[in-house]
Coordinates of C-alpha atoms and ligand atoms in Angstrom, one line a residue:
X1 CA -19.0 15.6 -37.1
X2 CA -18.0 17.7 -34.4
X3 CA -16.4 16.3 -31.3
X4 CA -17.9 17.7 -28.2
X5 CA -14.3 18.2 -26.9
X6 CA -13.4 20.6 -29.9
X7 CA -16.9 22.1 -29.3
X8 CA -16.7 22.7 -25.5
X9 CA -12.7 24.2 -26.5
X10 CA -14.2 26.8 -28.9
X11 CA -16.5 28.2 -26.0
X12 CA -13.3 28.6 -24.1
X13 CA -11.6 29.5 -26.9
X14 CA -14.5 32.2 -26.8
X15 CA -14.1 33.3 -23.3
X16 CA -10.3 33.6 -23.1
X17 CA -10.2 36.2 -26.3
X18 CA -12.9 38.2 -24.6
X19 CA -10.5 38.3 -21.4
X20 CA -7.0 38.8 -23.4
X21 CA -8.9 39.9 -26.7
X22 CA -6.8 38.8 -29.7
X23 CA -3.1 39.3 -27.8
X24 CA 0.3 38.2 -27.8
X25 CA -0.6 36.4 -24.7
X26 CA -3.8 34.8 -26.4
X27 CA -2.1 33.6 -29.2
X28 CA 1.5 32.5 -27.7
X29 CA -0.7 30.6 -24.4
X30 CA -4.6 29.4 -26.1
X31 CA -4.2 29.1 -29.4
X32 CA -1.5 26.4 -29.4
X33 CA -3.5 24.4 -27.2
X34 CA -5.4 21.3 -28.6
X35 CA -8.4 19.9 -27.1
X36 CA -8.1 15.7 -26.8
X37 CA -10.9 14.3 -25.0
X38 CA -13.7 15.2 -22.6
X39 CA -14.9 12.8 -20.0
X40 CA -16.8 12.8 -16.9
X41 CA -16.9 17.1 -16.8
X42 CA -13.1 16.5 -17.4
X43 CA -11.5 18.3 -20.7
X44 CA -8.3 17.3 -21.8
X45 CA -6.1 19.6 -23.3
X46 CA -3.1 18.9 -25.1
X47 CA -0.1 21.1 -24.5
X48 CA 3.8 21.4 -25.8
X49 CA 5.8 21.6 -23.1
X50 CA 5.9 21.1 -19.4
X51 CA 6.7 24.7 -19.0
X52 CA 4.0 25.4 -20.9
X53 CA 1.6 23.9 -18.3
X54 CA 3.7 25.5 -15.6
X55 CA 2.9 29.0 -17.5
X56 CA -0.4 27.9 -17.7
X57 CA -0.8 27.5 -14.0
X58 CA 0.9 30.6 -12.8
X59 CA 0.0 32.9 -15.1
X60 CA -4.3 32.2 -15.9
X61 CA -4.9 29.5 -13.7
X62 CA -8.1 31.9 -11.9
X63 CA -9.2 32.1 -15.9
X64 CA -9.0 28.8 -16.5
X65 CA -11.1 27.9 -13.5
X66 CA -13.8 30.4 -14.2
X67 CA -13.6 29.4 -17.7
X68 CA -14.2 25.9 -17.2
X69 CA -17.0 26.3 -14.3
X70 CA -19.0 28.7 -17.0
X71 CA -18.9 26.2 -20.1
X72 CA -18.6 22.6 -17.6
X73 CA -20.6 23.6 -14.6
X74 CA -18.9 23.2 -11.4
X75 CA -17.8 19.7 -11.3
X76 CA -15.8 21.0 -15.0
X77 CA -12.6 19.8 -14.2
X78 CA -8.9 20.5 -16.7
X79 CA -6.4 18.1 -17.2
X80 CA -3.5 18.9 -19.1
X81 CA -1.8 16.3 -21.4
X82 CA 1.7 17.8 -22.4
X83 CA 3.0 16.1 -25.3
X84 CA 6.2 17.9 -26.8
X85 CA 5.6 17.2 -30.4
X86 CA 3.2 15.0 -31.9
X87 CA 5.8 12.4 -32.9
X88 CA 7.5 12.7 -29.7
X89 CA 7.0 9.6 -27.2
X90 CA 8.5 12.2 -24.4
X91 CA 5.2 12.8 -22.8
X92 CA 3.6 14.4 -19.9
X93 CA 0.2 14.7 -18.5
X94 CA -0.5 16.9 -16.0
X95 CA -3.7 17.9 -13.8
X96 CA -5.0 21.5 -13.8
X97 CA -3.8 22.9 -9.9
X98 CA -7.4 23.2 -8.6
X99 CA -8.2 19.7 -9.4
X100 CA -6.3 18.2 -6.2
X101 CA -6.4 14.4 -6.4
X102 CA -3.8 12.9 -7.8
X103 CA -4.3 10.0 -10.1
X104 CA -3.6 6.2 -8.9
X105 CA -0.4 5.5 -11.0
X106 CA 1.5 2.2 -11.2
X107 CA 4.0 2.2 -8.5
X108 CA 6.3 0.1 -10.5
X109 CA 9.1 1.5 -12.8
X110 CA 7.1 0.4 -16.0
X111 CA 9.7 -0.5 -18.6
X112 CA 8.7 2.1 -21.0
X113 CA 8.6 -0.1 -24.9
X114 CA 10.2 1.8 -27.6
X115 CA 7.9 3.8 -29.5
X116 CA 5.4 4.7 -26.2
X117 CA 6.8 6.0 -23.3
X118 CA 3.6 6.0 -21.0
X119 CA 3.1 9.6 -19.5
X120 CA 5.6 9.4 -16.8
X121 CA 4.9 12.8 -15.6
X122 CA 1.8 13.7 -13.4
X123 CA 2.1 17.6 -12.8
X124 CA -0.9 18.7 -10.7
X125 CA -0.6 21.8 -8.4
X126 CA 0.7 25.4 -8.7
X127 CA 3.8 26.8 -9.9
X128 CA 5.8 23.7 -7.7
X129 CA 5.5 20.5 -10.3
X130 CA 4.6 17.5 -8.6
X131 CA 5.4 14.5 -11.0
X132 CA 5.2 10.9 -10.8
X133 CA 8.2 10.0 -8.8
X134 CA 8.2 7.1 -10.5
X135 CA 9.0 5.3 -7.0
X136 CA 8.8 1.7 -6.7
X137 CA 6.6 1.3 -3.4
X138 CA 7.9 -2.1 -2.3
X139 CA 11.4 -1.2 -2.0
X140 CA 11.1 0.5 1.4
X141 CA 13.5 1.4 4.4
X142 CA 11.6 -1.2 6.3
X143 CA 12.0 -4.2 4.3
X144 CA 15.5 -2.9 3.5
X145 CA 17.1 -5.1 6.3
X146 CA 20.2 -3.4 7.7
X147 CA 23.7 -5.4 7.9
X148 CA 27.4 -4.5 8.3
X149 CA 27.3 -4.5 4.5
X150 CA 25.2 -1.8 3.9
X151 CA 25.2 0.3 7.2
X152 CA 27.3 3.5 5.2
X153 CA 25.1 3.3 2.7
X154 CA 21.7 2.9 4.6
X155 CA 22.4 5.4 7.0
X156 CA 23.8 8.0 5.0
X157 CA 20.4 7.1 2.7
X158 CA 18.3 8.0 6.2
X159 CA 20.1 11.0 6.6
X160 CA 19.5 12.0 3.2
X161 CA 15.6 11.7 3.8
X162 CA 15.5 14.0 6.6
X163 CA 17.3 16.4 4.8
X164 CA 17.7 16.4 1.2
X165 CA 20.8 18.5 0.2
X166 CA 21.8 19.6 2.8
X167 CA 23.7 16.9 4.2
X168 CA 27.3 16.2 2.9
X169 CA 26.7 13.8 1.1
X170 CA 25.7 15.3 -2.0
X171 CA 25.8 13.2 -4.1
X172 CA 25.6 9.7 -2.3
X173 CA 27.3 7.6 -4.9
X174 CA 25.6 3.8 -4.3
X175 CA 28.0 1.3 -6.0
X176 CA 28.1 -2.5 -5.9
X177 CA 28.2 -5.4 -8.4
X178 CA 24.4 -6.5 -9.6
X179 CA 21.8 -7.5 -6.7
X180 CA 23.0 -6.5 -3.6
X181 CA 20.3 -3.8 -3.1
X182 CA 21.1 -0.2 -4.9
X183 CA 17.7 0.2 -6.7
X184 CA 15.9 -0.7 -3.8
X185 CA 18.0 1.3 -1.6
X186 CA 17.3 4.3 -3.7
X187 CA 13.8 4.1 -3.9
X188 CA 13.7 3.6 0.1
X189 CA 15.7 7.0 0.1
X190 CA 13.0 8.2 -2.5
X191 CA 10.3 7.4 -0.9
X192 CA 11.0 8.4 2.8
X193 CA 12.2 11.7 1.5
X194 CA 8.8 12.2 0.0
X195 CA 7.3 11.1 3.7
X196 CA 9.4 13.8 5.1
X197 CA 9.3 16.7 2.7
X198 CA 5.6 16.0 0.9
X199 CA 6.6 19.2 -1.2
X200 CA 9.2 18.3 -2.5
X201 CA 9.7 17.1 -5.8
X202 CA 11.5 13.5 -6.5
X203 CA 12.3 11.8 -9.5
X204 CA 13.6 7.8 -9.7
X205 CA 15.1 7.1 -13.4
X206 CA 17.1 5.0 -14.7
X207 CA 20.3 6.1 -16.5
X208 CA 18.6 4.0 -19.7
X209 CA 15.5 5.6 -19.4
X210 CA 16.7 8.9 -19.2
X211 CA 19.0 8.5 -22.4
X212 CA 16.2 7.2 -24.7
X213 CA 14.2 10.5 -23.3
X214 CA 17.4 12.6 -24.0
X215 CA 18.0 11.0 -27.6
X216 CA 14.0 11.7 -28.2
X217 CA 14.6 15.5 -27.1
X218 CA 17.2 15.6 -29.5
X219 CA 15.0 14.1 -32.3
X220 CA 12.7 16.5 -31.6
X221 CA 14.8 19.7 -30.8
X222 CA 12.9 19.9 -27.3
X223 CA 16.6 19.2 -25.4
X224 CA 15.8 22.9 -23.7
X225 CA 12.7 21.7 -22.2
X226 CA 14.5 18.4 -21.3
X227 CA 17.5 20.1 -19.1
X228 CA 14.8 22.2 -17.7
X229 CA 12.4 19.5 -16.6
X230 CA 15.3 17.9 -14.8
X231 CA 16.4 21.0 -13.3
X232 CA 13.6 21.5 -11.7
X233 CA 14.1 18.2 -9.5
X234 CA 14.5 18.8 -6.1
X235 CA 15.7 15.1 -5.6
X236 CA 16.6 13.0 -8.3
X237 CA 17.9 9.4 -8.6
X238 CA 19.4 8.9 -11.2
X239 CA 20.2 4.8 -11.3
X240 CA 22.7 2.4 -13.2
X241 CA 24.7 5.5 -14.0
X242 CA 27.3 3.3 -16.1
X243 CA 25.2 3.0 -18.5
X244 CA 26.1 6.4 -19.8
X245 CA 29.5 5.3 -20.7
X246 CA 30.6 6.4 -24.3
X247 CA 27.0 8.2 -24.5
X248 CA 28.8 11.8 -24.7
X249 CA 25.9 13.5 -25.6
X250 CA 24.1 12.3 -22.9
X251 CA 27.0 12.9 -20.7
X252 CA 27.1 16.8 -21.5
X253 CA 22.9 16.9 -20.7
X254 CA 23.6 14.9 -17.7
X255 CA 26.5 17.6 -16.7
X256 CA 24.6 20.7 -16.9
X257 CA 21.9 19.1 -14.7
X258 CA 23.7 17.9 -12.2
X259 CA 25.5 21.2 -11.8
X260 CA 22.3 22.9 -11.8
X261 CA 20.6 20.8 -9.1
X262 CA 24.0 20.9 -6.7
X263 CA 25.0 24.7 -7.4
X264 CA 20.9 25.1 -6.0
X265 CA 21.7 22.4 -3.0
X266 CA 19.5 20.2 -4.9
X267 CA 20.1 16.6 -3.7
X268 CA 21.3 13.8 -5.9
X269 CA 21.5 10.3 -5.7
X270 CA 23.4 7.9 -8.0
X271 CA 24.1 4.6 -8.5
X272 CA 26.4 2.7 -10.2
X273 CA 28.0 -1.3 -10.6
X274 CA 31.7 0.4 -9.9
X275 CA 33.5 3.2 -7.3
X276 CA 34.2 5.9 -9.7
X277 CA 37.6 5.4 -9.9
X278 CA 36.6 2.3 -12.1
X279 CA 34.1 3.6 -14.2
X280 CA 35.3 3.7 -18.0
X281 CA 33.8 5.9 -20.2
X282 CA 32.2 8.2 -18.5
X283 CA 33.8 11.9 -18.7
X284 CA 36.6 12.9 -16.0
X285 CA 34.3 15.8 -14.6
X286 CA 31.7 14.0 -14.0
X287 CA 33.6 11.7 -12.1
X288 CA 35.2 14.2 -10.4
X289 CA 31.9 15.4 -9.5
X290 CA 30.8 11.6 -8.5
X291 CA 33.4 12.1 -5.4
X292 CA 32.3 15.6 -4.3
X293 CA 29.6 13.8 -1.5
X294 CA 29.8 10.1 0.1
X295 CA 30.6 6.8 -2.3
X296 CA 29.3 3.9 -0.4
X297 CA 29.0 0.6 -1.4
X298 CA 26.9 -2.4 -0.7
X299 CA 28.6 -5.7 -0.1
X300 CA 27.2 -9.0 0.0
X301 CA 25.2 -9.4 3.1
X302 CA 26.7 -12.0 5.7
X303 CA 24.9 -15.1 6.5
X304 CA 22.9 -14.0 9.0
X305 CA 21.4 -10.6 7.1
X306 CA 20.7 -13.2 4.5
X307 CA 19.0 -15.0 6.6
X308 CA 16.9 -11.6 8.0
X309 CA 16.1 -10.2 4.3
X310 CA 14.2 -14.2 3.6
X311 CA 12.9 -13.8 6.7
X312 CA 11.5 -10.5 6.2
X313 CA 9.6 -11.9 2.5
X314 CA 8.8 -14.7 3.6
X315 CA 6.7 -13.2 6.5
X316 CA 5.4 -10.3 3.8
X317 CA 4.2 -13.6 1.6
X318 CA 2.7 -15.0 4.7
X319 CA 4.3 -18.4 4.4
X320 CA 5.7 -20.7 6.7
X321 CA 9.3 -22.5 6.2
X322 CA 11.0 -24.3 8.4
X323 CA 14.4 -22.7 10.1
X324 CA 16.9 -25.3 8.2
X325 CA 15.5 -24.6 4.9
X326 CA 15.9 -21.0 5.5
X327 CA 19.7 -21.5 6.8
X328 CA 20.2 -23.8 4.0
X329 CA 19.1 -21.2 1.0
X330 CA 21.1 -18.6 3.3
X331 CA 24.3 -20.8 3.2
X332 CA 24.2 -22.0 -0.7
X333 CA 23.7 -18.3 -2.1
X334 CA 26.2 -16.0 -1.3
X335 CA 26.3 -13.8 -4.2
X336 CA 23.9 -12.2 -4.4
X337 CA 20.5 -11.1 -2.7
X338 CA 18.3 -11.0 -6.1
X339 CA 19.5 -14.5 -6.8
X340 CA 18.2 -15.7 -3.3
X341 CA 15.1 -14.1 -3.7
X342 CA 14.8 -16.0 -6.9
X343 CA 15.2 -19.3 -5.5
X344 CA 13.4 -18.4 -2.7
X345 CA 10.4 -17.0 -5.0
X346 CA 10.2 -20.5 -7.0
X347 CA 10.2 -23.0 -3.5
X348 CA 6.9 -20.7 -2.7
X349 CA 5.5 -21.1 -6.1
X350 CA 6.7 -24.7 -6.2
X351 CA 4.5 -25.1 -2.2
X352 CA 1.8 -23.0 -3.6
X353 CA 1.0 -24.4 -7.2
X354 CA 1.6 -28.3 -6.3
X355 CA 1.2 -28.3 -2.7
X356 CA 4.3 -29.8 -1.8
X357 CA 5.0 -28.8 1.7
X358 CA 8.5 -26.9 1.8
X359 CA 11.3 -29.5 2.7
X360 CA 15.0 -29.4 2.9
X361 CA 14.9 -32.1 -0.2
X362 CA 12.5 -29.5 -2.2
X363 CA 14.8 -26.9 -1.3
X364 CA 17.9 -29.0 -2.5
X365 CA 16.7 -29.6 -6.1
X366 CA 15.2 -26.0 -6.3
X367 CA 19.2 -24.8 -5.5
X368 CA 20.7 -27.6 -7.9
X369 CA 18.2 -26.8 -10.4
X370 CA 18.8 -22.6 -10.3
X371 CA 22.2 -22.5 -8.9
X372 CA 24.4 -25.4 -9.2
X373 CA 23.7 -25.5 -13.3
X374 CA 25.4 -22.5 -13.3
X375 CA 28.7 -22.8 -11.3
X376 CA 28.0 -24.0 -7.5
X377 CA 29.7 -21.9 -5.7
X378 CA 31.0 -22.5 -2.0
X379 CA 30.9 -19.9 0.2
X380 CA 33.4 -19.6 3.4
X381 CA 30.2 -19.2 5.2
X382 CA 29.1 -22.1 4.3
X383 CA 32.0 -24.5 4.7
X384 CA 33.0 -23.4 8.5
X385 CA 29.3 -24.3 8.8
X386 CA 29.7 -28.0 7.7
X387 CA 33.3 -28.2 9.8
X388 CA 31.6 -26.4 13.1
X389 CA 28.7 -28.5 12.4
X390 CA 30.9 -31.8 12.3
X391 CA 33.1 -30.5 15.4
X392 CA 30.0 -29.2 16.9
X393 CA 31.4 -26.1 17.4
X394 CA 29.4 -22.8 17.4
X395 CA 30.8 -20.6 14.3
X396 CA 31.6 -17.9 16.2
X397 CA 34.5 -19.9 18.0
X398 CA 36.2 -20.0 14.8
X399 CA 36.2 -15.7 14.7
X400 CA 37.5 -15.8 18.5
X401 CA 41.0 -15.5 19.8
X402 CA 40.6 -19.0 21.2
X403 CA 44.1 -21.1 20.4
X404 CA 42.0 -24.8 22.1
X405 CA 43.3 -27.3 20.1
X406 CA 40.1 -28.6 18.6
X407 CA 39.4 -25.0 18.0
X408 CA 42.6 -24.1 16.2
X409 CA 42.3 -27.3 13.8
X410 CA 38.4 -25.9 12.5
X411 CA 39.8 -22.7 11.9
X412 CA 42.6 -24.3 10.0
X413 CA 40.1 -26.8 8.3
X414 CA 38.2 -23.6 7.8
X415 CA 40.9 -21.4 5.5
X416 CA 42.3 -25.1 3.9
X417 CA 38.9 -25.6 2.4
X418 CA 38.5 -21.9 1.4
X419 CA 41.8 -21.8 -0.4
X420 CA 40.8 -25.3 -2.1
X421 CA 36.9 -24.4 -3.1
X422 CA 36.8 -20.5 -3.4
X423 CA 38.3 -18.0 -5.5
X424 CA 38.9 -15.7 -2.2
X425 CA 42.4 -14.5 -2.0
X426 CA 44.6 -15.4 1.4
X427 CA 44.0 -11.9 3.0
X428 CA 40.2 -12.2 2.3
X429 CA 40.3 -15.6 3.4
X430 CA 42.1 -14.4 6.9
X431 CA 39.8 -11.7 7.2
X432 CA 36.5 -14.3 7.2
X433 CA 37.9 -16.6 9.5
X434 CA 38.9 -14.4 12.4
X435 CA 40.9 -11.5 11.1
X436 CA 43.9 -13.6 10.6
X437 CA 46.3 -12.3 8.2
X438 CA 47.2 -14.2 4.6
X439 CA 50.5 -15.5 6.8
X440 CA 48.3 -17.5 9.2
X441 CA 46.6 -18.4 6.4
X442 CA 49.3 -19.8 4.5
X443 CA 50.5 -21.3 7.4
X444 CA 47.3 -23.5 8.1
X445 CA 47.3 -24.9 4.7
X446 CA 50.7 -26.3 5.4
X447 CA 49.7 -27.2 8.4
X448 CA 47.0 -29.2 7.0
X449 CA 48.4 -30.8 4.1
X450 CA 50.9 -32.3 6.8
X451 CA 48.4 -33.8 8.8
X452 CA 47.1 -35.1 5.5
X453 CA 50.1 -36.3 4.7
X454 CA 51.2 -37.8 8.5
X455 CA 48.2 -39.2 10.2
X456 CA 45.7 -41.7 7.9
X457 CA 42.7 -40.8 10.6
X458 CA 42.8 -37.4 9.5
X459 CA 43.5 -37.6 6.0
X460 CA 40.0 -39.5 6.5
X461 CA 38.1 -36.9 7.7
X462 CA 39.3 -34.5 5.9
X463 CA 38.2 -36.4 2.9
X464 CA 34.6 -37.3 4.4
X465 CA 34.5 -33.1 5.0
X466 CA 35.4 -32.7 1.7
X467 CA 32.7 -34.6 0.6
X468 CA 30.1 -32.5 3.0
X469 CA 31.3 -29.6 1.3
X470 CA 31.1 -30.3 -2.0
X471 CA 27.5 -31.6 -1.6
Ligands
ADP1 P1 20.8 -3.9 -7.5 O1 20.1 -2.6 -7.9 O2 22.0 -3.6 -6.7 O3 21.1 -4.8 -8.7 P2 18.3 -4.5 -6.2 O4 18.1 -3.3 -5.4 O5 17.5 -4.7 -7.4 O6 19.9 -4.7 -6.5 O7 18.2 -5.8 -5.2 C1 17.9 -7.1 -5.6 C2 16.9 -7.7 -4.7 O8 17.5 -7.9 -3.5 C3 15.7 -6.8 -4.5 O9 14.5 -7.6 -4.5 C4 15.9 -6.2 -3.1 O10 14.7 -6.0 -2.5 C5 16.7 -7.3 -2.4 N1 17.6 -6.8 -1.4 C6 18.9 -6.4 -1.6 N2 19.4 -6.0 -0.4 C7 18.5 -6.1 0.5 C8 18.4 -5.8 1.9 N3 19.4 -5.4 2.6 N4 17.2 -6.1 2.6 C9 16.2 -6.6 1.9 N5 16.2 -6.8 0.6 C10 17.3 -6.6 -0.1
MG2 MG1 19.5 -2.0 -9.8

């Protein structure tokens, strides 16, 4: 039997010829189309290509409307579904331009399985693609809490959304080990840009994602319509870029696009786990191209911008915790902001599911159990807590100038214990208690181990520290 779809697409079919009559144009722009599905006065019709829809729109789009009103009535709407090749899981559907609402989409990246890509693409509109910019809506400037470790970045990000390309920093280059914040900085820059400058057109990807779509162009000999697709970005983001390493296929695609998109003062954002300098296998021209704008990095936020960013969720999850607990997840997890979410994610489930009120002892064995199985790690931060703390001393006196006695010995304590429990060379050491330089440092642990050696009270309370610390 018939479908009504193919029905409904042979009175088109029927209208169109009478308009073109059996042309060049009929056959190169109708006849390739397929019809897929009607629903709701909506007919779906498959296309090849992007540009093929773009065509589409520029060229007939008054056709298409009168078309579809005659054989739908006037609620007929067209939706495009461009699918490059049958086998091809590179797909895009698009909206006809005079149907104006744009469909709810997941705001989250989905991770795209293997063999199905969903329909990443929305294009509805004239002539300007609008697509899915694939944005994730929770990662926002406002929950992106600001700190001396991201300030370049953030700002420079801000900047960017006011005015995409045209700044100088084109491209921002984001790098930092995992966790500290690119993706979610990007996707703030994504999404504010899109608040600005509601015409223009943005694209999140990942680097992965956008191989697997490049190696499927390939397989299907649609790499043209791949470059172009990208080249029509007005602001892409382009995320995890080391992933490209030793892809040099990939590479060359990526090249010509991101040549297009700057030579037309298209904006570009990228982000990557190293400064270009340090990124292996990736070609020299694109790295030399990686340092034309602004590389900033994000560094690991200090203790009290940890503090601010659990703050900020834990007030977006409506919760309650008490000040020490939130110091004390601040202190113990110093690497990195994704893995103090994750603790910070199970206490609430923990409270939630067995309503256990939060407690510092909760909070302890949820940081043994995530953490400290792993290798505990003692932060600086966290140590000139325990010797202020046992001094009672506010931290900041051990970043002053002050040479008190009492003062000078925490600070001393302070780079002793960091040279014994951290990994942090003596400059980095000097720098996080005070500015000093590795001298002073070097000279406080002798200093120390003197005492130690001298005075049996103070080898004592070193030891009972010591103990604190490890804890
Ligand atoms: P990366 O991409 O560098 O691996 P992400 O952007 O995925 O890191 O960040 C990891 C988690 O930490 C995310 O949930 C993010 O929201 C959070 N995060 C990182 N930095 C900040 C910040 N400055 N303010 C608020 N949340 C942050
Ligand atoms: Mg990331």
């Amino acid at each position: 039997m018939e479908h009504k779809h193919t029905l409904i697409w042979e009175d088109c079919l029927r209208i169109f010829r009478d308009n073109l009559g059996d042309s060049a144009h009929y056959r190169t722009w109708f006849a390739p189309i397929k019809p897929v599905k009607l629903e709701d006065h909506t007919l779906t019709i498959q296309v090849p290509s992007p540009f093929f829809c773009e065509w589409l729109e520029e060229h007939y789009v008054d056709l298409l409307r009168s078309t579809i009103r005659r054989v739908l009535g006037p609620e007929g709407r067209l939706e495009y579904s461009v699918v490059m090749d049958t086998t091809n899981p590179y797909t895009v559907t698009a909206q006809s331009g005079y149907k104006q609402e744009t469909r709810n989409q997941p705001t989250a990246m989905p991770v795209p399985p293997k063999d199905h890509l969903p329909d990443p693409f929305i294009i509805p509109g004239l002539k300007k693609i609008k697509i899915n910019s694939q944005l994730n809506e929770n990662y926002s400037f406002d929950n992106f809490i600001e700190g001396d470790c991201n300030r370049l970045a953030r700002s420079a990000g801000y900047a960017i959304a006011e005015n995409p390309g045209k700044t100088a920093f084109n491209p921002l280059f984001l790098h930092s080990p995992i966790g500290l914040g690119k993706t979610h900085l990007m996707n703030a820059i994504g999404l504010q840009t899109k608040m600005n400058h509601p015409d223009l057109t943005v694209l999140y990807v990942s680097a992965e994602l956008f191989t697997q779509q490049f190696i499927d162009a390939c397989r299907n000999n649609t790499t043209n319509d791949f470059t172009h697709f990208y080249q029509l970005i007005d602001v892409l983001l382009i995320d995890d870029i080391h992933k490209l390493a030793k892809k040099d296929k990939t590479q060359d695609a990526f090249f010509q696009i991101f040549n297009h998109l700057h030579q037309s003062g298209k904006q570009l954002v990228i982000s990557s786990d190293k400064p270009p300098v340090e990124l292996l296998g990736i070609e020299q021209r694109l790295l030399s191209r990686f340092k034309w704008g602004l590389a900033a990095d994000l560094q690991v936020p200090d203790v009290e911008t940890r503090i601010a960013i659990l703050k900020k969720k834990i007030h977006a999850n409506g919760v309650e915790m008490p000040q020490d607990v939130i110091e004390y997840i601040a202190y113990s997890i110093s690497t990195n902001v994704r893995e103090m979410e994750g603790v910070l994610n199970s206490l609430l489930a923990q409270s939630i599911l067995n309503k256990k009120t939060i407690t510092m002892e909760l909070a302890r064995k949820m940081i043994d159990q995530i953490v400290h199985n792993s290798v505990k790690e003692i932060s600086i931060d966290y140590i000139q807590k325990v010797i202020c703390d046992h001094f009672e001393l506010p931290v900041e006196k051990i970043h002053s100038n002050t040479r008190r006695r009492e003062i000078v010995i925490a600070r001393q304590l302070a780079m002793f214990f960091a040279k014994k429990h951290t990994k942090a060379s003596l400059a980095s050491i000097g720098t996080q208690c005070g500015k000093r330089d590795h001298a002073t440092v070097l000279h406080a642990c002798k200093t120390i181990n003197n005492l130690i050696e001298t005075d049996k009270s103070f080898k004592s309370m070193v030891d009972e520290l010591d103990k604190k610390i490890k804890s």
